[in-house]
PDB file of N, CA and C in Angstrom:
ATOM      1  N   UNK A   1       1.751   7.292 -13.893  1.00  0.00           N
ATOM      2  CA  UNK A   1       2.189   6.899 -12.545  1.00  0.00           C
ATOM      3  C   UNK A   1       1.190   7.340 -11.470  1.00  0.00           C
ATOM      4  N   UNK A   2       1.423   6.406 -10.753  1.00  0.00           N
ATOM      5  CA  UNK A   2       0.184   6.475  -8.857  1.00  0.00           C
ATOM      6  C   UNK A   2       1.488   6.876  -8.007  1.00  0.00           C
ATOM      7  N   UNK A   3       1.169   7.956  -7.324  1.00  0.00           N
ATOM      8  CA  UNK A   3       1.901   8.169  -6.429  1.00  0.00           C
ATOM      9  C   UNK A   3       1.278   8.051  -5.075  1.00  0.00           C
ATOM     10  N   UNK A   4       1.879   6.861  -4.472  1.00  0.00           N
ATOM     11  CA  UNK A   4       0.811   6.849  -2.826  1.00  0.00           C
ATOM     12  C   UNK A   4       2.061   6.439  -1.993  1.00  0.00           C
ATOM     13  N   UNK A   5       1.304   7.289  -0.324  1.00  0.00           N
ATOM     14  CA  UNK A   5       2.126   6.713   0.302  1.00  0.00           C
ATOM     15  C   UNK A   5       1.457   5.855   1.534  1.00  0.00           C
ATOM     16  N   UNK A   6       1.967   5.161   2.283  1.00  0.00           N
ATOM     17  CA  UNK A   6       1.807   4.192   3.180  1.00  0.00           C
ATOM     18  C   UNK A   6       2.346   4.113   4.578  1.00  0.00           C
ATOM     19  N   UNK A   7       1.905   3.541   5.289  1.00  0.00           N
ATOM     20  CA  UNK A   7       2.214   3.906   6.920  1.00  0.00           C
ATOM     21  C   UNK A   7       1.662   2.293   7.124  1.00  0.00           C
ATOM     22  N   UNK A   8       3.226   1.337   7.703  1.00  0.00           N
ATOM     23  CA  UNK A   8       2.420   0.191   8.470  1.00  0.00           C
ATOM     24  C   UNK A   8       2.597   0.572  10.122  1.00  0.00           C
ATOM     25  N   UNK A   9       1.715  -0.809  10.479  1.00  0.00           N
ATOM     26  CA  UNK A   9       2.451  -0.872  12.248  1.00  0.00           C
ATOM     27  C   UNK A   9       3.448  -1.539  12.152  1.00  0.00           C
ATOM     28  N   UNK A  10       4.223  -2.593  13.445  1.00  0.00           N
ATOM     29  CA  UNK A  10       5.131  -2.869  13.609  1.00  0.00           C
ATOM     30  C   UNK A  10       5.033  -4.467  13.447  1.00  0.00           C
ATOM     31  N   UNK A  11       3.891  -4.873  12.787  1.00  0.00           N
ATOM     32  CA  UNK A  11       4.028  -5.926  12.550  1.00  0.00           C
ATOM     33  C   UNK A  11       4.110  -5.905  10.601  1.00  0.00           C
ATOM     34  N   UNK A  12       3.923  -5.268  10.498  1.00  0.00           N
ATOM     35  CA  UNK A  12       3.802  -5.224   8.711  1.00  0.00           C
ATOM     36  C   UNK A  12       2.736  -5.083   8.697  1.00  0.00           C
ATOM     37  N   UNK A  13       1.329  -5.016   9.266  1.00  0.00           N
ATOM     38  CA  UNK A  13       0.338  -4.725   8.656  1.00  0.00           C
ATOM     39  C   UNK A  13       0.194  -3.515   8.074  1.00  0.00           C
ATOM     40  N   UNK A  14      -0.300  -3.141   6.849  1.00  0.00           N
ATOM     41  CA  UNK A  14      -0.553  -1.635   6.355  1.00  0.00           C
ATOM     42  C   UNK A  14      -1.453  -0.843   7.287  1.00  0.00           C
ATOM     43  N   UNK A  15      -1.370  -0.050   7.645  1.00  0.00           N
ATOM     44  CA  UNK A  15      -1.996   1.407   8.966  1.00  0.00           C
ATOM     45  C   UNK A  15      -3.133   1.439   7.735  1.00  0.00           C
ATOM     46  N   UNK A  16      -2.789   2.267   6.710  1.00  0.00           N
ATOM     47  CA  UNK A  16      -3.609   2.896   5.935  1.00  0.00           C
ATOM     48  C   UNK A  16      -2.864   3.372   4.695  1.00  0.00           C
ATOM     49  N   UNK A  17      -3.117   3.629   3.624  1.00  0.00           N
ATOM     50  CA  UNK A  17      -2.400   4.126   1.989  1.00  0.00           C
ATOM     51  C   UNK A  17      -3.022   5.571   1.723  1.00  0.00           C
ATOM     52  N   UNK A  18      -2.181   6.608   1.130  1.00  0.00           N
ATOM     53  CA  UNK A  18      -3.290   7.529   0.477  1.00  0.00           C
ATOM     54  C   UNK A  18      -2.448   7.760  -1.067  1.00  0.00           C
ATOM     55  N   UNK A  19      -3.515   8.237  -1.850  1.00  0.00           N
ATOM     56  CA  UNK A  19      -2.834   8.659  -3.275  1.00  0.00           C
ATOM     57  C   UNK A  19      -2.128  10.339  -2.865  1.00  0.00           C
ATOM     58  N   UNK A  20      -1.018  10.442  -3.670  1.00  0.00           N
ATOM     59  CA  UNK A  20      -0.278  11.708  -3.181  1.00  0.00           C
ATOM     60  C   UNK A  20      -0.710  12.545  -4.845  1.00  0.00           C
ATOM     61  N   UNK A  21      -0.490  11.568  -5.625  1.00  0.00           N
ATOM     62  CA  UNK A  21      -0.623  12.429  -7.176  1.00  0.00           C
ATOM     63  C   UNK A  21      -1.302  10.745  -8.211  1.00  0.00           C
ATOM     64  N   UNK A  22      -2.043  11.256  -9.456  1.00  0.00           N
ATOM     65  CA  UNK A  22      -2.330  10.505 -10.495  1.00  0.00           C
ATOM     66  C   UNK A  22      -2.807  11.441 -11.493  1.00  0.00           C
ATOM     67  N   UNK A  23      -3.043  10.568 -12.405  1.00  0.00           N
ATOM     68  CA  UNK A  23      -3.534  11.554 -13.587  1.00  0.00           C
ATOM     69  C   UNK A  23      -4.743  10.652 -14.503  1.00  0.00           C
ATOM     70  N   UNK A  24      -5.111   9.586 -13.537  1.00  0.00           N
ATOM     71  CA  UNK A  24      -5.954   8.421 -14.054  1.00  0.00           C
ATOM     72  C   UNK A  24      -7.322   9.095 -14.880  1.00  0.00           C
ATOM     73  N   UNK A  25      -7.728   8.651 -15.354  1.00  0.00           N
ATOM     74  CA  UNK A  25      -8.732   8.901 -16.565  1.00  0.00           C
ATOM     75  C   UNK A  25      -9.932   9.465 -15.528  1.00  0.00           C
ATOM     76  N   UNK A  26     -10.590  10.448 -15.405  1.00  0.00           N
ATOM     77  CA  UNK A  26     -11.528  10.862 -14.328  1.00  0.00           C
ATOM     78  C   UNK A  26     -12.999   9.947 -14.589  1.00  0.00           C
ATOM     79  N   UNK A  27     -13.294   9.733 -13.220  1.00  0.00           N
ATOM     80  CA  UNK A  27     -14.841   8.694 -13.521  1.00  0.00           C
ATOM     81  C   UNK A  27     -14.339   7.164 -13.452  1.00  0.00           C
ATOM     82  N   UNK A  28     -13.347   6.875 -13.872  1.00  0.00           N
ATOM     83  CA  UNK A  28     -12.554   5.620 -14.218  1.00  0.00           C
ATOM     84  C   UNK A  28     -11.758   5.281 -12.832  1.00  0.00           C
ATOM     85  N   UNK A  29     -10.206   5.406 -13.629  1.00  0.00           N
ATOM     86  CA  UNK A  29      -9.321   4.895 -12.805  1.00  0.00           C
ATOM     87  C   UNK A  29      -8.607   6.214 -11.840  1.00  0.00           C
ATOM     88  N   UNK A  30      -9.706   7.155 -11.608  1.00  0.00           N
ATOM     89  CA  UNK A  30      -9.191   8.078 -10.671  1.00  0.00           C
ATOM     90  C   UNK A  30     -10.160   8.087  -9.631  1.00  0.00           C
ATOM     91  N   UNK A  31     -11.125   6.903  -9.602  1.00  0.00           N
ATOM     92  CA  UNK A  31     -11.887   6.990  -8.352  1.00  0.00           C
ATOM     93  C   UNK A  31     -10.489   6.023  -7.551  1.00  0.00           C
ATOM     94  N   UNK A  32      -9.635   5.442  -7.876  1.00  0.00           N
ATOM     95  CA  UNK A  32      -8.280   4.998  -6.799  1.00  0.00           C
ATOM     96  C   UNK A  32      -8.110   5.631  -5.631  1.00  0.00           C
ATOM     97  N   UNK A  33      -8.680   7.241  -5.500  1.00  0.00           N
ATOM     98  CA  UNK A  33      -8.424   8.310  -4.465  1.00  0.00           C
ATOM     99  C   UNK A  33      -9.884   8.392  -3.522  1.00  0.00           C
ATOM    100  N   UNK A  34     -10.566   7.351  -3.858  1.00  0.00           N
ATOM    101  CA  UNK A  34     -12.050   7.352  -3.367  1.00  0.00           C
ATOM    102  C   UNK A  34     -11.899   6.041  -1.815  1.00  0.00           C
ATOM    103  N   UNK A  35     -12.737   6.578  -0.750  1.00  0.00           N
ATOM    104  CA  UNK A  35     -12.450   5.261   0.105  1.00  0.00           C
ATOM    105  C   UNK A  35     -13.167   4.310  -0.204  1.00  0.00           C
ATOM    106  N   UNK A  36     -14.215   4.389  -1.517  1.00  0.00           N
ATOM    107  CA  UNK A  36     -14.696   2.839  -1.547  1.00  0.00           C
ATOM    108  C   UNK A  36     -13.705   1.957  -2.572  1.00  0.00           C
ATOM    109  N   UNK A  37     -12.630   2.044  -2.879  1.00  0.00           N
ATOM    110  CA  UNK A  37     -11.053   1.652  -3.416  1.00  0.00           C
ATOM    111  C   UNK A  37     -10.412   1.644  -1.994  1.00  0.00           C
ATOM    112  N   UNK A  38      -9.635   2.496  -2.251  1.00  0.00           N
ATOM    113  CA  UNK A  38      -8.169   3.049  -1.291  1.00  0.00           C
ATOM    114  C   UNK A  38      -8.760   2.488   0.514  1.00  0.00           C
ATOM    115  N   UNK A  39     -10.212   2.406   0.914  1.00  0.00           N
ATOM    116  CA  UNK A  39     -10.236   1.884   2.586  1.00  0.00           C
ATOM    117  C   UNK A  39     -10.046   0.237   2.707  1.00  0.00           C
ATOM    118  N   UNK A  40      -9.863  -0.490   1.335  1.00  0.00           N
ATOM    119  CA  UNK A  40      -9.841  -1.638   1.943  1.00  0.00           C
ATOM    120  C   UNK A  40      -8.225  -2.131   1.888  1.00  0.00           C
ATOM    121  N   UNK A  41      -7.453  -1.172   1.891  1.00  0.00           N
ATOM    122  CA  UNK A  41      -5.807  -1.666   2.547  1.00  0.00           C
ATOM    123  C   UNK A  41      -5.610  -1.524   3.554  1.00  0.00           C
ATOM    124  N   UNK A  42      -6.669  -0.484   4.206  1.00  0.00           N
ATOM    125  CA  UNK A  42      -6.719  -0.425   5.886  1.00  0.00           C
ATOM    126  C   UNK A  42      -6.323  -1.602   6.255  1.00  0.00           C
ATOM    127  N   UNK A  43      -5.863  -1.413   7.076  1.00  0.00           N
ATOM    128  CA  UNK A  43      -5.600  -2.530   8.387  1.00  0.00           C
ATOM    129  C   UNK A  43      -5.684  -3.866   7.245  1.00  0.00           C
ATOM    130  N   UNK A  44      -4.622  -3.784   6.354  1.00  0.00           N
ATOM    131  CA  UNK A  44      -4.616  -4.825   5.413  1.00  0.00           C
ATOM    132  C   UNK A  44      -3.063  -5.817   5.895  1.00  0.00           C
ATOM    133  N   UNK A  45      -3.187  -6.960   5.804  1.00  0.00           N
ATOM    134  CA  UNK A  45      -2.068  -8.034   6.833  1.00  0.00           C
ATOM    135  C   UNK A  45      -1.642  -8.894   5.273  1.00  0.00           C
ATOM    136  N   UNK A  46      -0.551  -8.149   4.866  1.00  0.00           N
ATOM    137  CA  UNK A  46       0.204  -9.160   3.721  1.00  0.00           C
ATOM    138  C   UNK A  46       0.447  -9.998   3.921  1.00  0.00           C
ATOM    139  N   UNK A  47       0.658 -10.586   5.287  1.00  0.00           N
ATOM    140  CA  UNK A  47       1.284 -11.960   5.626  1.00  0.00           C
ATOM    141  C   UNK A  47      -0.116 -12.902   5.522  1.00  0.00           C
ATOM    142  N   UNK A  48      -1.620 -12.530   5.791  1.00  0.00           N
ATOM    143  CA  UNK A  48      -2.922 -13.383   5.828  1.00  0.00           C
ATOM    144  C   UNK A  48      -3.575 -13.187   4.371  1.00  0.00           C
ATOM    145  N   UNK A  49      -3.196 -12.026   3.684  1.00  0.00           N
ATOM    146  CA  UNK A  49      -4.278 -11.808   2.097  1.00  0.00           C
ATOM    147  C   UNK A  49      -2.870 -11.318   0.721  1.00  0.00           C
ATOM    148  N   UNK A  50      -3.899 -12.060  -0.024  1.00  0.00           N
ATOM    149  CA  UNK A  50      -2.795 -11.244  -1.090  1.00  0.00           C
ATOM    150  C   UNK A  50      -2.921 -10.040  -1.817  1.00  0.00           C
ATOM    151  N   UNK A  51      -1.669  -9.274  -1.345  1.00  0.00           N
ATOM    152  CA  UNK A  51      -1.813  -7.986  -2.536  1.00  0.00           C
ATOM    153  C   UNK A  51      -2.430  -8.095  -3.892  1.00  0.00           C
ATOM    154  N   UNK A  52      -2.812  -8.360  -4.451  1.00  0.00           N
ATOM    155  CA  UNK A  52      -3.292  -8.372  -6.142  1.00  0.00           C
ATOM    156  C   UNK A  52      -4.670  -8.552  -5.926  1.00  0.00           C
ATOM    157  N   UNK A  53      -5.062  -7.872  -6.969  1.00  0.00           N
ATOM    158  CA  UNK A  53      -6.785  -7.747  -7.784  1.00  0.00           C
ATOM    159  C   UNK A  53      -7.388  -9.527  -7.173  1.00  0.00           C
ATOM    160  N   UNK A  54      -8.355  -9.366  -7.492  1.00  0.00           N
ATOM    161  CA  UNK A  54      -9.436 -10.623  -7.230  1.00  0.00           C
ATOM    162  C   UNK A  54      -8.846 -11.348  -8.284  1.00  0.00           C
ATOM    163  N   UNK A  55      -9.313 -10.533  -9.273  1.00  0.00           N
ATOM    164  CA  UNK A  55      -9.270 -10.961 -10.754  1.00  0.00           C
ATOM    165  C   UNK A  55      -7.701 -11.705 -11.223  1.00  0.00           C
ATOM    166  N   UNK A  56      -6.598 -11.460 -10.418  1.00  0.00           N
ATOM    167  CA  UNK A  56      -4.899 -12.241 -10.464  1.00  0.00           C
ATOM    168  C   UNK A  56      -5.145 -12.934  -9.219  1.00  0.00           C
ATOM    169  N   UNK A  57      -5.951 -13.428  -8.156  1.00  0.00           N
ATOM    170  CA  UNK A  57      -5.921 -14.543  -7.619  1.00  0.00           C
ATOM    171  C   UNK A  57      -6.306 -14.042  -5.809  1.00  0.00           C
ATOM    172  N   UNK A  58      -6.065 -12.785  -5.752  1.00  0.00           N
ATOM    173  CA  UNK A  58      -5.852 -11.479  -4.699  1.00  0.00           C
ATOM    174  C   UNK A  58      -7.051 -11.474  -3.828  1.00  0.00           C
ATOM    175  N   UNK A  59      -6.817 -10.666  -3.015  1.00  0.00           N
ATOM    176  CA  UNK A  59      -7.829 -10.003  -2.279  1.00  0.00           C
ATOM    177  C   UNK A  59      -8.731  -8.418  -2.461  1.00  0.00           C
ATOM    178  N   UNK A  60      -7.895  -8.191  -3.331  1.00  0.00           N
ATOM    179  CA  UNK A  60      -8.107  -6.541  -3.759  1.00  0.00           C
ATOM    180  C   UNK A  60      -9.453  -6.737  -4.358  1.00  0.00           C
ATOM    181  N   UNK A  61     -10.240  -5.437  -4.423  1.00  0.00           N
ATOM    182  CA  UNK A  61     -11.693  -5.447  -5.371  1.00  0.00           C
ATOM    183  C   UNK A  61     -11.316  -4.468  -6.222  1.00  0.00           C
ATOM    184  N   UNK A  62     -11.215  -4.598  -7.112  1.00  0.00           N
ATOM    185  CA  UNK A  62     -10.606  -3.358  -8.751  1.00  0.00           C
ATOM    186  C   UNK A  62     -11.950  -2.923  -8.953  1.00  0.00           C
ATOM    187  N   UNK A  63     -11.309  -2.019  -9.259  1.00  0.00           N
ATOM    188  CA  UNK A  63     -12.368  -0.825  -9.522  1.00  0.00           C
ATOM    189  C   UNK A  63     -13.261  -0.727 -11.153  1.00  0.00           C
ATOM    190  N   UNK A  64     -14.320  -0.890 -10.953  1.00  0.00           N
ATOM    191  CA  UNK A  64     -15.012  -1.297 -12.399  1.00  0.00           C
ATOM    192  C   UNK A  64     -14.495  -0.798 -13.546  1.00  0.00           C
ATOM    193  N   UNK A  65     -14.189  -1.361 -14.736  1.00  0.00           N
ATOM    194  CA  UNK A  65     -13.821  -0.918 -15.713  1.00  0.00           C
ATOM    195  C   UNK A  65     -12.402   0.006 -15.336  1.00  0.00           C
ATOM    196  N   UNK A  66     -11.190  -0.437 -13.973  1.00  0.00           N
ATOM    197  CA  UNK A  66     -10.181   0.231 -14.240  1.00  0.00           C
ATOM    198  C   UNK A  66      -9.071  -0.771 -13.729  1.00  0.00           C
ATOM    199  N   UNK A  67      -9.319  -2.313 -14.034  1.00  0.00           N
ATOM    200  CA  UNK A  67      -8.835  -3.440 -13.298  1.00  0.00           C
ATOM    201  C   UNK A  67      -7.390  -2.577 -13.680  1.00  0.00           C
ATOM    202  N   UNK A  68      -6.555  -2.146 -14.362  1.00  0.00           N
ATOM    203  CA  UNK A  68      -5.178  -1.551 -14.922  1.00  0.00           C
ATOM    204  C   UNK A  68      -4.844  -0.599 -13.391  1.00  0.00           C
ATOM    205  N   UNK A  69      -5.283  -0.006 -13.107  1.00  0.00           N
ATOM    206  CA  UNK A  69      -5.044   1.217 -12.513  1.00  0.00           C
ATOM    207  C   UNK A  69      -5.355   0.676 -11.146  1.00  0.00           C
ATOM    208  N   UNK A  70      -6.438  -0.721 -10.377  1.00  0.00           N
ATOM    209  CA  UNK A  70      -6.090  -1.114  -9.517  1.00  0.00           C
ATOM    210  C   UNK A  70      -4.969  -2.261  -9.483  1.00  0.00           C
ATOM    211  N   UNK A  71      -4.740  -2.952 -10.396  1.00  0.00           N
ATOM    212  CA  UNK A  71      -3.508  -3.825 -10.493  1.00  0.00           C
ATOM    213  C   UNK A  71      -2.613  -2.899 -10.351  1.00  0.00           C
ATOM    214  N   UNK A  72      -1.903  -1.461 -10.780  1.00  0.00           N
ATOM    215  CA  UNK A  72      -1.074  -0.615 -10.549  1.00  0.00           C
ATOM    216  C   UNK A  72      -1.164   0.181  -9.066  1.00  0.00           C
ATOM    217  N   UNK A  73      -2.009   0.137  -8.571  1.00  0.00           N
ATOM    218  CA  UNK A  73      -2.311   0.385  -6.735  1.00  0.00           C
ATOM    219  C   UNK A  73      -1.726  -0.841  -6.135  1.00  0.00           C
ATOM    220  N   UNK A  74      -2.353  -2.121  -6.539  1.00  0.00           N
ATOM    221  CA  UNK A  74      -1.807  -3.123  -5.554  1.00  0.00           C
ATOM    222  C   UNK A  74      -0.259  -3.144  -5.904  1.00  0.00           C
ATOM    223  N   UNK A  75       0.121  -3.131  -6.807  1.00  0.00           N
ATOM    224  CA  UNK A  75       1.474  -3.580  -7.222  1.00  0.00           C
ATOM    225  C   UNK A  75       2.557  -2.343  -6.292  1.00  0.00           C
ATOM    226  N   UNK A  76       2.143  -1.266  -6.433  1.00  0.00           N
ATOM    227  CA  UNK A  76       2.876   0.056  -5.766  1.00  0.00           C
ATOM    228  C   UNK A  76       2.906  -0.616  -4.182  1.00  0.00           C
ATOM    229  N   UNK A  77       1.812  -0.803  -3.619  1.00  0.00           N
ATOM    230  CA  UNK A  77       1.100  -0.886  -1.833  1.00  0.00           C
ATOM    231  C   UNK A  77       2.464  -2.486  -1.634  1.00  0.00           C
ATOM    232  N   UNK A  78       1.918  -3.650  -2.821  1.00  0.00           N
ATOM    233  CA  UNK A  78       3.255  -4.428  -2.869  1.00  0.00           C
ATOM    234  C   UNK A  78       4.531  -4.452  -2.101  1.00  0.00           C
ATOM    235  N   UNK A  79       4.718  -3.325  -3.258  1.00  0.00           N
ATOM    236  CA  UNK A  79       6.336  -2.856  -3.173  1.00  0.00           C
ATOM    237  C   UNK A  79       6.592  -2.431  -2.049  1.00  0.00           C
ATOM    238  N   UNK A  80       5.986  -1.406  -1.488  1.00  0.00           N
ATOM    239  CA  UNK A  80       5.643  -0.840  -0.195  1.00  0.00           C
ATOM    240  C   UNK A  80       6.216  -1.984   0.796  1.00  0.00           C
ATOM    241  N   UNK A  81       5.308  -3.383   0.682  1.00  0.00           N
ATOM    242  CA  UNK A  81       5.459  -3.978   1.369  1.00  0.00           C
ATOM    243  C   UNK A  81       6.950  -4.692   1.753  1.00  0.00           C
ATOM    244  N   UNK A  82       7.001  -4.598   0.584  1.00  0.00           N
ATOM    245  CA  UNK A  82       8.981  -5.578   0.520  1.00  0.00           C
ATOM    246  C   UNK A  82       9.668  -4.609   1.284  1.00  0.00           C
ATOM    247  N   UNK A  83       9.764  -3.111   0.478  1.00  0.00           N
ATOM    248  CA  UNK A  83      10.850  -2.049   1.350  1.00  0.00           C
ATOM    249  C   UNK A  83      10.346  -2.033   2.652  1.00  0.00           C
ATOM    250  N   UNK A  84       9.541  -2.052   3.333  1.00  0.00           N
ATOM    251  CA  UNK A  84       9.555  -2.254   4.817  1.00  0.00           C
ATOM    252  C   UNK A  84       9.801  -3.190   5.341  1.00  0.00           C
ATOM    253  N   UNK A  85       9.760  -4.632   4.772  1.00  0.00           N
ATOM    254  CA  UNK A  85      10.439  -5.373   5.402  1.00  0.00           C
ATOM    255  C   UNK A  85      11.674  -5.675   5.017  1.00  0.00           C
ATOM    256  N   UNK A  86      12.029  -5.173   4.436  1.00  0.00           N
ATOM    257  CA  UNK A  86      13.557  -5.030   4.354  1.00  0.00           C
ATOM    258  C   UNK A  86      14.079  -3.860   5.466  1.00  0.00           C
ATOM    259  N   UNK A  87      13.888  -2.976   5.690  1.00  0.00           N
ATOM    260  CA  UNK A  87      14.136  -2.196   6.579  1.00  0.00           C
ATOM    261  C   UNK A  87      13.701  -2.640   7.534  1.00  0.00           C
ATOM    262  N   UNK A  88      12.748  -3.144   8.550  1.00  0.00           N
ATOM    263  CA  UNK A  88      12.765  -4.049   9.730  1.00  0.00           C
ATOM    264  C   UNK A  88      13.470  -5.099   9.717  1.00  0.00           C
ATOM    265  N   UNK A  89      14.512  -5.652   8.542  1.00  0.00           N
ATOM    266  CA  UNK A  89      15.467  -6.592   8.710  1.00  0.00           C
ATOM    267  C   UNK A  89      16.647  -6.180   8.420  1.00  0.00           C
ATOM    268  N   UNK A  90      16.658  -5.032   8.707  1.00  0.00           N
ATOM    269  CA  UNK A  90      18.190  -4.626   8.953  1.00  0.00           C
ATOM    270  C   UNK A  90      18.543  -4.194  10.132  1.00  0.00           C
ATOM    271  N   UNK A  91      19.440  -4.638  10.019  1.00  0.00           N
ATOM    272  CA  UNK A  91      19.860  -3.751  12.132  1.00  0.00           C
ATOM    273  C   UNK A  91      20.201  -2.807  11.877  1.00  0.00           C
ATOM    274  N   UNK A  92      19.875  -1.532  12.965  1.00  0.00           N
ATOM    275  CA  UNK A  92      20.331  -0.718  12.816  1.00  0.00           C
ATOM    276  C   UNK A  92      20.842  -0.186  13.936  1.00  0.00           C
ATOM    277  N   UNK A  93      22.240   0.704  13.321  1.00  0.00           N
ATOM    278  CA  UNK A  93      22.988   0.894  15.127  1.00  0.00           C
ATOM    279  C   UNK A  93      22.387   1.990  15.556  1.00  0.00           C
ATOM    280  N   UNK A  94      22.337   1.950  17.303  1.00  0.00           N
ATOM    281  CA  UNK A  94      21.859   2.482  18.213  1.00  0.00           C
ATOM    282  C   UNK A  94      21.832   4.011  18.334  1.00  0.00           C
ATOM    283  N   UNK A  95      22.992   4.220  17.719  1.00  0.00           N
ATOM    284  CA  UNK A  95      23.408   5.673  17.815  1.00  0.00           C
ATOM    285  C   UNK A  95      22.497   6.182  16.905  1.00  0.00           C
ATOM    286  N   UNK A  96      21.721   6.068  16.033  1.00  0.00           N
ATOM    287  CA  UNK A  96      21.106   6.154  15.048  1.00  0.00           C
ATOM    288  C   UNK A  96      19.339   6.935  15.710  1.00  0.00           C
ATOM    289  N   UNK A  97      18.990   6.180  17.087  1.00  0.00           N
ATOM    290  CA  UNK A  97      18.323   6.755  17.524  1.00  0.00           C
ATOM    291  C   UNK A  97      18.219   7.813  18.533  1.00  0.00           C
ATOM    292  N   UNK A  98      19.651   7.863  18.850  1.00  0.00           N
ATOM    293  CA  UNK A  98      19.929   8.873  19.890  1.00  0.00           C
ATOM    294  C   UNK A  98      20.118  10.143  19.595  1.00  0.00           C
ATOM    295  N   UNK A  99      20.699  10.060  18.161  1.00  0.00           N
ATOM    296  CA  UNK A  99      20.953  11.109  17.923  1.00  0.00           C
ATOM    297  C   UNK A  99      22.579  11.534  18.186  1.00  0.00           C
ATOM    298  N   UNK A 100      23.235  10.782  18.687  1.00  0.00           N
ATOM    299  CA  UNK A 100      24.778  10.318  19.499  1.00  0.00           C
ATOM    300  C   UNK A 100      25.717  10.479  17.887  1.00  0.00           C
ATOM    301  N   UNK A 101      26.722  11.334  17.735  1.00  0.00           N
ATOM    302  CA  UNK A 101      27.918  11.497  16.669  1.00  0.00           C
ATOM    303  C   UNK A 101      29.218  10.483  17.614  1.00  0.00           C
ATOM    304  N   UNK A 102      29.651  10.539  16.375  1.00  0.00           N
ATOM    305  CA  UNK A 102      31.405  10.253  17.018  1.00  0.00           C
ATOM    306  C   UNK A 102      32.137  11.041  17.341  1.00  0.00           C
TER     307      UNK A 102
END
């Protein structure tokens, strides 16, 4: 498992991703924690590119000899993407930001 976390703005674009934990093969699929991988989700717009590897049809550049371990980055950053917009499509009540009990 890749453990990363993610920060968008308020439009869904991704802010930026970082790896929190992996155990990827070193030299390989643990350069994932390197910014010449992990900087091009910067300011990455799911709604204009696609999450997935080059190599599944994507925008992503996989990392030589670790296409597994970047298909498992995009797929996580993905997911990322759905649960936030699911949570910007939920309403949420007001009191919620106030801090306001019953």
């Amino acid at each position: 498992p890749i453990g990363i976390k993610g920060g968008f703005d308020v439009n869904g674009t991704i802010w930026n991703t970082k790896v929190l934990s992996q155990a990827e093969t070193p030299g390989l699929g643990a350069k994932c924690v390197e910014p010449s991988f992990s900087d091009q989700f910067r300011n990455f717009d799911p709604a204009q590119k696609k999450l997935a590897v080059r190599k599944d049809g994507g925008d992503v550049d996989a990392i030589t000899a670790s296409t597994i371990t970047s298909r498992a980055y995009a797929s996580g950053v993905a997911d990322a993407v759905k649960v936030f917009a699911a949570i910007v499509g939920t309403p949420m009540p007001l009191d919620c930001y106030t801090g306001a009990t019953e």
